[in-house]
mmCIF file of C-alpha atoms in Angstrom:
data_model
loop_
_atom_site.group_PDB
_atom_site.id
_atom_site.type_symbol
_atom_site.label_atom_id
_atom_site.label_comp_id
_atom_site.label_asym_id
_atom_site.label_seq_id
_atom_site.Cartn_x
_atom_site.Cartn_y
_atom_site.Cartn_z
ATOM 1 C CA UNK A 1 118.308 114.419 89.609
ATOM 2 C CA UNK A 2 119.373 112.480 86.491
ATOM 3 C CA UNK A 3 122.522 110.331 86.542
ATOM 4 C CA UNK A 4 124.211 110.929 83.184
ATOM 5 C CA UNK A 5 127.597 109.342 83.834
ATOM 6 C CA UNK A 6 129.124 106.613 86.024
ATOM 7 C CA UNK A 7 132.708 106.636 87.333
ATOM 8 C CA UNK A 8 134.880 104.016 88.995
ATOM 9 C CA UNK A 9 138.410 104.552 90.369
ATOM 10 C CA UNK A 10 140.814 101.968 91.754
ATOM 11 C CA UNK A 11 144.280 102.299 93.256
ATOM 12 C CA UNK A 12 147.171 101.753 90.876
ATOM 13 C CA UNK A 13 147.769 98.226 92.156
ATOM 14 C CA UNK A 14 144.280 97.154 91.050
ATOM 15 C CA UNK A 15 144.517 98.691 87.589
ATOM 16 C CA UNK A 16 141.835 99.919 85.220
ATOM 17 C CA UNK A 17 140.596 96.361 84.837
ATOM 18 C CA UNK A 18 139.733 96.348 88.525
ATOM 19 C CA UNK A 19 137.722 99.561 88.127
ATOM 20 C CA UNK A 20 136.025 98.114 85.046
ATOM 21 C CA UNK A 21 135.095 94.955 86.964
ATOM 22 C CA UNK A 22 133.649 97.032 89.819
ATOM 23 C CA UNK A 23 131.479 98.846 87.287
ATOM 24 C CA UNK A 24 130.295 95.543 85.806
ATOM 25 C CA UNK A 25 129.478 94.259 89.304
ATOM 26 C CA UNK A 26 127.379 97.359 90.006
ATOM 27 C CA UNK A 27 125.456 97.169 86.755
ATOM 28 C CA UNK A 28 123.285 94.176 87.562
ATOM 29 C CA UNK A 29 120.011 95.441 86.075
ATOM 30 C CA UNK A 30 118.558 97.522 83.290
ATOM 31 C CA UNK A 31 118.391 101.297 83.490
ATOM 32 C CA UNK A 32 114.887 102.471 84.498
ATOM 33 C CA UNK A 33 112.619 102.687 81.417
ATOM 34 C CA UNK A 34 111.773 106.208 80.404
ATOM 35 C CA UNK A 35 114.557 107.927 82.335
ATOM 36 C CA UNK A 36 116.651 108.667 79.269
ATOM 37 C CA UNK A 37 114.241 109.030 76.362
ATOM 38 C CA UNK A 38 115.876 108.096 73.065
ATOM 39 C CA UNK A 39 119.368 107.608 74.541
ATOM 40 C CA UNK A 40 120.712 104.072 74.072
ATOM 41 C CA UNK A 41 123.489 104.333 76.691
ATOM 42 C CA UNK A 42 125.163 106.584 79.251
ATOM 43 C CA UNK A 43 128.967 107.035 79.339
ATOM 44 C CA UNK A 44 131.207 105.753 82.119
ATOM 45 C CA UNK A 45 134.845 106.268 83.132
ATOM 46 C CA UNK A 46 137.168 103.687 84.666
ATOM 47 C CA UNK A 47 140.456 105.016 86.043
ATOM 48 C CA UNK A 48 143.472 103.827 87.971
ATOM 49 C CA UNK A 49 146.684 105.743 88.525
ATOM 50 C CA UNK A 50 147.553 107.461 85.223
ATOM 51 C CA UNK A 51 145.244 105.235 83.169
ATOM 52 C CA UNK A 52 141.775 106.354 82.058
ATOM 53 C CA UNK A 53 139.324 104.343 79.963
ATOM 54 C CA UNK A 54 135.878 105.306 78.647
ATOM 55 C CA UNK A 55 133.091 102.782 78.277
ATOM 56 C CA UNK A 56 129.308 102.776 77.913
ATOM 57 C CA UNK A 57 126.441 101.410 80.038
ATOM 58 C CA UNK A 58 123.576 100.319 77.804
ATOM 59 C CA UNK A 59 119.903 100.547 78.678
ATOM 60 C CA UNK A 60 120.082 96.805 79.371
ATOM 61 C CA UNK A 61 122.615 97.465 82.142
ATOM 62 C CA UNK A 62 125.487 95.826 80.252
ATOM 63 C CA UNK A 63 128.901 97.537 80.195
ATOM 64 C CA UNK A 64 130.406 97.913 76.735
ATOM 65 C CA UNK A 65 133.947 98.826 75.745
ATOM 66 C CA UNK A 66 134.565 101.791 73.414
ATOM 67 C CA UNK A 67 137.197 101.593 70.623
ATOM 68 C CA UNK A 68 140.151 104.022 70.888
ATOM 69 C CA UNK A 69 138.993 105.207 74.316
ATOM 70 C CA UNK A 70 142.040 104.375 76.450
ATOM 71 C CA UNK A 71 144.199 107.247 77.707
ATOM 72 C CA UNK A 72 147.149 108.000 79.977
ATOM 73 C CA UNK A 73 147.920 111.199 81.865
ATOM 74 C CA UNK A 74 151.675 110.512 81.902
ATOM 75 C CA UNK A 75 152.555 112.374 78.706
ATOM 76 C CA UNK A 76 151.514 115.775 77.396
ATOM 77 C CA UNK A 77 150.105 114.502 74.058
ATOM 78 C CA UNK A 78 147.989 111.925 75.891
ATOM 79 C CA UNK A 79 146.696 114.573 78.305
ATOM 80 C CA UNK A 80 145.682 116.780 75.377
ATOM 81 C CA UNK A 81 143.995 113.806 73.741
ATOM 82 C CA UNK A 82 142.087 113.127 76.975
ATOM 83 C CA UNK A 83 140.945 116.768 77.252
ATOM 84 C CA UNK A 84 139.616 116.673 73.682
ATOM 85 C CA UNK A 85 137.809 113.433 74.461
ATOM 86 C CA UNK A 86 136.269 114.998 77.561
ATOM 87 C CA UNK A 87 134.941 117.853 75.411
ATOM 88 C CA UNK A 88 133.178 115.317 73.205
ATOM 89 C CA UNK A 89 131.818 113.531 76.283
ATOM 90 C CA UNK A 90 130.475 116.850 77.597
ATOM 91 C CA UNK A 91 128.541 117.344 74.348
ATOM 92 C CA UNK A 92 127.163 113.811 74.702
ATOM 93 C CA UNK A 93 126.048 114.505 78.291
ATOM 94 C CA UNK A 94 124.299 117.688 77.200
ATOM 95 C CA UNK A 95 122.449 115.712 74.509
ATOM 96 C CA UNK A 96 121.356 113.049 77.035
ATOM 97 C CA UNK A 97 119.992 115.758 79.350
ATOM 98 C CA UNK A 98 118.081 117.437 76.513
ATOM 99 C CA UNK A 99 116.519 114.139 75.429
ATOM 100 C CA UNK A 100 115.553 113.002 78.941
ATOM 101 C CA UNK A 101 111.785 113.166 79.598
ATOM 102 C CA UNK A 102 110.634 115.808 82.050
ATOM 103 C CA UNK A 103 109.795 114.175 85.393
ATOM 104 C CA UNK A 104 109.271 115.566 88.862
ATOM 105 C CA UNK A 105 112.067 113.770 90.687
ATOM 106 C CA UNK A 106 114.620 111.045 90.013
ATOM 107 C CA UNK A 107 117.156 109.806 92.546
ATOM 108 C CA UNK A 108 120.822 109.492 91.487
ATOM 109 C CA UNK A 109 122.262 105.993 91.085
ATOM 110 C CA UNK A 110 124.592 104.496 93.732
ATOM 111 C CA UNK A 111 124.149 107.390 96.198
ATOM 112 C CA UNK A 112 122.943 106.494 99.688
ATOM 113 C CA UNK A 113 120.286 108.940 100.866
ATOM 114 C CA UNK A 114 118.961 109.185 104.420
ATOM 115 C CA UNK A 115 115.189 109.591 104.649
ATOM 116 C CA UNK A 116 113.343 111.955 106.961
ATOM 117 C CA UNK A 117 112.958 109.389 109.763
ATOM 118 C CA UNK A 118 116.740 109.380 110.288
ATOM 119 C CA UNK A 119 116.824 105.561 110.237
ATOM 120 C CA UNK A 120 116.099 104.602 106.623
ATOM 121 C CA UNK A 121 118.757 104.659 103.901
ATOM 122 C CA UNK A 122 117.799 104.389 100.231
ATOM 123 C CA UNK A 123 120.229 103.606 97.389
ATOM 124 C CA UNK A 124 118.999 103.390 93.797
ATOM 125 C CA UNK A 125 120.815 100.680 91.851
ATOM 126 C CA UNK A 126 120.307 99.691 88.222
ATOM 127 C CA UNK A 127 116.854 98.138 88.116
ATOM 128 C CA UNK A 128 116.438 97.865 91.899
ATOM 129 C CA UNK A 129 116.431 99.964 95.079
ATOM 130 C CA UNK A 130 118.390 98.954 98.182
ATOM 131 C CA UNK A 131 116.635 99.869 101.429
ATOM 132 C CA UNK A 132 118.112 99.597 104.919
ATOM 133 C CA UNK A 133 116.568 100.572 108.246
ATOM 134 C CA UNK A 134 118.813 100.765 111.292
ATOM 135 C CA UNK A 135 117.380 99.909 114.721
ATOM 136 C CA UNK A 136 114.321 98.454 113.009
ATOM 137 C CA UNK A 137 112.649 97.383 116.248
ATOM 138 C CA UNK A 138 112.786 100.961 117.590
ATOM 139 C CA UNK A 139 110.402 102.373 114.956
ATOM 140 C CA UNK A 140 106.962 103.525 116.160
ATOM 141 C CA UNK A 141 104.913 101.108 114.033
ATOM 142 C CA UNK A 142 106.928 97.964 114.668
ATOM 143 C CA UNK A 143 105.026 96.647 117.735
ATOM 144 C CA UNK A 144 102.241 95.752 115.278
ATOM 145 C CA UNK A 145 104.417 94.855 112.260
ATOM 146 C CA UNK A 146 106.231 91.538 112.038
ATOM 147 C CA UNK A 147 108.878 90.491 109.555
ATOM 148 C CA UNK A 148 106.483 87.753 108.437
ATOM 149 C CA UNK A 149 103.822 90.383 107.640
ATOM 150 C CA UNK A 150 106.315 92.370 105.551
ATOM 151 C CA UNK A 151 107.463 89.252 103.702
ATOM 152 C CA UNK A 152 103.830 88.327 103.022
ATOM 153 C CA UNK A 153 103.178 91.799 101.594
ATOM 154 C CA UNK A 154 106.160 91.621 99.235
ATOM 155 C CA UNK A 155 105.186 88.103 98.170
ATOM 156 C CA UNK A 156 101.664 89.336 97.427
ATOM 157 C CA UNK A 157 103.085 92.079 95.227
ATOM 158 C CA UNK A 158 105.241 89.614 93.287
ATOM 159 C CA UNK A 159 102.295 87.246 92.706
ATOM 160 C CA UNK A 160 100.114 89.967 91.171
ATOM 161 C CA UNK A 161 101.196 91.181 87.719
ATOM 162 C CA UNK A 162 101.383 94.831 86.805
ATOM 163 C CA UNK A 163 103.597 96.249 89.578
ATOM 164 C CA UNK A 164 100.894 98.186 91.407
ATOM 165 C CA UNK A 165 102.571 97.065 94.633
ATOM 166 C CA UNK A 166 106.360 97.148 94.976
ATOM 167 C CA UNK A 167 108.160 93.773 94.847
ATOM 168 C CA UNK A 168 111.265 92.390 96.556
ATOM 169 C CA UNK A 169 114.155 90.797 94.675
ATOM 170 C CA UNK A 170 114.670 88.526 97.687
ATOM 171 C CA UNK A 171 112.906 88.151 101.033
ATOM 172 C CA UNK A 172 113.415 91.055 103.483
ATOM 173 C CA UNK A 173 115.734 90.191 106.361
ATOM 174 C CA UNK A 174 116.756 91.584 109.755
ATOM 175 C CA UNK A 175 120.413 91.136 110.723
ATOM 176 C CA UNK A 176 121.641 90.053 114.140
ATOM 177 C CA UNK A 177 122.407 93.731 114.788
ATOM 178 C CA UNK A 178 118.788 94.707 114.166
ATOM 179 C CA UNK A 179 119.241 96.258 110.708
ATOM 180 C CA UNK A 180 116.454 95.589 108.233
ATOM 181 C CA UNK A 181 117.392 95.151 104.556
ATOM 182 C CA UNK A 182 115.487 94.599 101.337
ATOM 183 C CA UNK A 183 116.139 95.148 97.622
ATOM 184 C CA UNK A 184 113.017 96.183 95.729
ATOM 185 C CA UNK A 185 111.904 96.619 92.133
ATOM 186 C CA UNK A 186 110.899 98.184 89.762
ATOM 187 C CA UNK A 187 112.409 101.670 90.029
ATOM 188 C CA UNK A 188 109.996 104.594 89.743
ATOM 189 C CA UNK A 189 110.179 108.348 90.252
ATOM 190 C CA UNK A 190 108.300 110.896 92.352
ATOM 191 C CA UNK A 191 105.475 112.502 90.409
ATOM 192 C CA UNK A 192 102.724 114.744 91.773
ATOM 193 C CA UNK A 193 99.800 114.553 89.320
ATOM 194 C CA UNK A 194 98.360 117.895 88.260
ATOM 195 C CA UNK A 195 95.490 116.899 85.954
ATOM 196 C CA UNK A 196 92.399 114.914 86.893
ATOM 197 C CA UNK A 197 93.320 112.145 84.445
ATOM 198 C CA UNK A 198 96.625 111.579 86.291
ATOM 199 C CA UNK A 199 94.929 111.752 89.701
ATOM 200 C CA UNK A 200 92.442 109.177 88.411
ATOM 201 C CA UNK A 201 95.324 106.901 87.375
ATOM 202 C CA UNK A 202 96.932 107.302 90.803
ATOM 203 C CA UNK A 203 93.655 106.435 92.553
ATOM 204 C CA UNK A 204 93.205 103.364 90.364
ATOM 205 C CA UNK A 205 96.803 102.216 90.944
ATOM 206 C CA UNK A 206 96.675 102.616 94.723
ATOM 207 C CA UNK A 207 93.290 100.866 94.928
ATOM 208 C CA UNK A 208 94.782 97.948 92.985
ATOM 209 C CA UNK A 209 97.688 97.851 95.473
ATOM 210 C CA UNK A 210 95.418 98.076 98.522
ATOM 211 C CA UNK A 211 93.199 95.310 97.129
ATOM 212 C CA UNK A 212 96.276 93.088 96.815
ATOM 213 C CA UNK A 213 97.108 93.770 100.470
ATOM 214 C CA UNK A 214 93.471 93.268 101.490
ATOM 215 C CA UNK A 215 93.469 89.782 99.913
ATOM 216 C CA UNK A 216 96.591 89.041 101.984
ATOM 217 C CA UNK A 217 94.695 90.239 105.101
ATOM 218 C CA UNK A 218 97.035 93.226 105.517
ATOM 219 C CA UNK A 219 96.710 97.004 105.745
ATOM 220 C CA UNK A 220 99.344 99.495 104.547
ATOM 221 C CA UNK A 221 98.885 102.210 107.219
ATOM 222 C CA UNK A 222 101.025 104.864 105.501
ATOM 223 C CA UNK A 223 99.253 105.857 102.267
ATOM 224 C CA UNK A 224 100.695 109.228 101.279
ATOM 225 C CA UNK A 225 102.412 110.776 98.279
ATOM 226 C CA UNK A 226 105.909 110.111 99.663
ATOM 227 C CA UNK A 227 105.198 106.377 99.343
ATOM 228 C CA UNK A 228 103.857 106.437 95.781
ATOM 229 C CA UNK A 229 105.954 106.579 92.604
ATOM 230 C CA UNK A 230 105.209 106.703 88.895
ATOM 231 C CA UNK A 231 106.472 103.998 86.571
ATOM 232 C CA UNK A 232 107.369 104.452 82.908
ATOM 233 C CA UNK A 233 107.588 102.039 80.052
ATOM 234 C CA UNK A 234 105.156 99.103 79.671
ATOM 235 C CA UNK A 235 103.728 99.766 83.166
ATOM 236 C CA UNK A 236 102.639 103.384 82.782
ATOM 237 C CA UNK A 237 100.939 103.846 86.151
ATOM 238 C CA UNK A 238 101.682 104.482 89.832
ATOM 239 C CA UNK A 239 103.077 102.044 92.393
ATOM 240 C CA UNK A 240 102.654 101.876 96.185
ATOM 241 C CA UNK A 241 105.898 101.581 98.164
ATOM 242 C CA UNK A 242 107.057 101.201 101.772
ATOM 243 C CA UNK A 243 105.611 97.921 102.984
ATOM 244 C CA UNK A 244 107.583 98.098 106.222
ATOM 245 C CA UNK A 245 104.543 99.355 108.178
ATOM 246 C CA UNK A 246 102.006 96.757 107.048
ATOM 247 C CA UNK A 247 99.986 94.997 109.719
ATOM 248 C CA UNK A 248 97.291 92.381 109.990
ATOM 249 C CA UNK A 249 93.721 93.612 109.833
ATOM 250 C CA UNK A 250 91.728 94.466 112.967
ATOM 251 C CA UNK A 251 93.835 92.597 115.469
ATOM 252 C CA UNK A 252 95.405 95.499 117.322
ATOM 253 C CA UNK A 253 94.543 98.842 118.870
ATOM 254 C CA UNK A 254 96.465 101.804 117.455
ATOM 255 C CA UNK A 255 99.124 103.017 119.877
ATOM 256 C CA UNK A 256 100.945 105.839 118.129
ATOM 257 C CA UNK A 257 99.511 107.738 115.137
ATOM 258 C CA UNK A 258 101.439 107.718 111.899
ATOM 259 C CA UNK A 259 102.234 110.863 109.972
ATOM 260 C CA UNK A 260 99.099 112.275 108.301
ATOM 261 C CA UNK A 261 96.608 110.330 110.432
ATOM 262 C CA UNK A 262 93.764 112.368 111.904
ATOM 263 C CA UNK A 263 90.834 111.808 114.258
ATOM 264 C CA UNK A 264 88.815 110.040 111.514
ATOM 265 C CA UNK A 265 91.528 107.636 110.345
ATOM 266 C CA UNK A 266 90.746 104.900 112.866
ATOM 267 C CA UNK A 267 87.478 103.006 113.175
ATOM 268 C CA UNK A 268 84.970 103.641 115.968
ATOM 269 C CA UNK A 269 86.739 100.860 117.854
ATOM 270 C CA UNK A 270 90.056 102.730 117.515
ATOM 271 C CA UNK A 271 91.372 100.174 115.032
ATOM 272 C CA UNK A 272 93.118 100.674 111.705
ATOM 273 C CA UNK A 273 91.313 98.634 109.047
ATOM 274 C CA UNK A 274 91.028 98.526 105.233
ATOM 275 C CA UNK A 275 88.671 101.488 105.213
ATOM 276 C CA UNK A 276 91.316 103.469 107.106
ATOM 277 C CA UNK A 277 93.684 102.956 104.146
ATOM 278 C CA UNK A 278 90.926 104.107 101.793
ATOM 279 C CA UNK A 279 90.214 107.137 103.952
ATOM 280 C CA UNK A 280 93.884 108.137 103.836
ATOM 281 C CA UNK A 281 93.794 107.766 100.044
ATOM 282 C CA UNK A 282 90.721 109.989 99.941
ATOM 283 C CA UNK A 283 92.529 112.744 101.829
ATOM 284 C CA UNK A 284 95.431 112.514 99.398
ATOM 285 C CA UNK A 285 93.135 112.725 96.357
ATOM 286 C CA UNK A 286 91.361 115.736 97.850
ATOM 287 C CA UNK A 287 94.695 117.558 98.196
ATOM 288 C CA UNK A 288 95.732 116.650 94.652
ATOM 289 C CA UNK A 289 92.454 117.802 93.101
ATOM 290 C CA UNK A 290 92.641 121.282 94.559
ATOM 291 C CA UNK A 291 89.992 122.546 92.200
ATOM 292 C CA UNK A 292 86.680 120.716 92.048
ATOM 293 C CA UNK A 293 86.986 117.689 89.784
ATOM 294 C CA UNK A 294 84.350 116.050 87.634
ATOM 295 C CA UNK A 295 81.115 114.880 89.235
ATOM 296 C CA UNK A 296 82.339 111.273 89.177
ATOM 297 C CA UNK A 297 85.626 112.277 90.817
ATOM 298 C CA UNK A 298 83.893 114.226 93.576
ATOM 299 C CA UNK A 299 81.495 111.359 94.242
ATOM 300 C CA UNK A 300 84.362 108.874 94.410
ATOM 301 C CA UNK A 301 86.481 110.976 96.779
ATOM 302 C CA UNK A 302 83.540 111.702 99.078
ATOM 303 C CA UNK A 303 82.646 107.997 99.172
ATOM 304 C CA UNK A 304 86.066 106.793 100.280
ATOM 305 C CA UNK A 305 86.452 109.668 102.735
ATOM 306 C CA UNK A 306 83.124 108.596 104.221
ATOM 307 C CA UNK A 307 84.484 105.028 104.416
ATOM 308 C CA UNK A 308 81.691 103.615 102.284
ATOM 309 C CA UNK A 309 83.903 101.919 99.639
ATOM 310 C CA UNK A 310 86.439 99.132 100.023
ATOM 311 C CA UNK A 311 89.301 98.907 97.530
ATOM 312 C CA UNK A 312 87.474 96.123 95.678
ATOM 313 C CA UNK A 313 84.293 98.226 95.452
ATOM 314 C CA UNK A 314 86.258 101.330 94.473
ATOM 315 C CA UNK A 315 87.735 99.555 91.458
ATOM 316 C CA UNK A 316 84.181 99.097 90.158
ATOM 317 C CA UNK A 317 83.294 102.780 90.587
ATOM 318 C CA UNK A 318 82.497 104.606 87.348
ATOM 319 C CA UNK A 319 85.365 107.065 87.859
ATOM 320 C CA UNK A 320 87.983 104.294 87.998
ATOM 321 C CA UNK A 321 86.394 102.021 85.405
ATOM 322 C CA UNK A 322 87.471 104.553 82.787
ATOM 323 C CA UNK A 323 91.061 103.359 83.253
#
């Protein structure tokens, strides 16, 4: 879903200026690179009572006024003028949609969406994503995940350039009511690779992310397509998300399997280690490359599914060194 217009409404007592200020307060970051192609802005409407004002949100996230774009619905001539303006705006929206690059999935801005676990709420802002998890301590993986581990993972992502691992705008926190909150960046979009070259890029990106976690003595534990997004712009690669299930390496027995684990995920000692993350990646790559890939691809996938390559070793494999 592509957000092509933003709207703010305030009660008459607050006035259009109040709606305009709310819009400015929301637009605290740049629009995601690549979402809009050649478009330089998206339109916005601020309204209060009978007053309506058009403005523009630039790709830099700044709100700009538009000359001769203030209207009132109190008189018939003004209403006609507003309708004509809306017709022009509709043509502009159609142009933005036509110019937008084709992607698999984009989340709308400023819309809270509940994820499949029934606890996690995601809201895409301009340049960041707000994530909240209610009853954080009640989640299955939490007995082996501490807030300090999660903070360490986000810090590791921020210290390593390239955005292969998602970063946090500020340290994740848990409120006194048990609600977990974090604001992450950059903003990506869901993209299932269809060609071997894209699958290769995904493998390289995730191995870079897992190596970052490995150096921080952490494992991800939930490597699957739902937790991987594609970035556009200067960082044209994939990024690993959802660091809320990270755990320290080889210090705990697995209690409850995560989604997509199988009987080979854990080590012979029933522990989840770095090679478990690599094994999960191997299963994902096998599903993505439904047809047999190149010889190098097949060798790589078989090696990580056999748990014979760490992330560091995988990055030196001939298949990934082509990146």
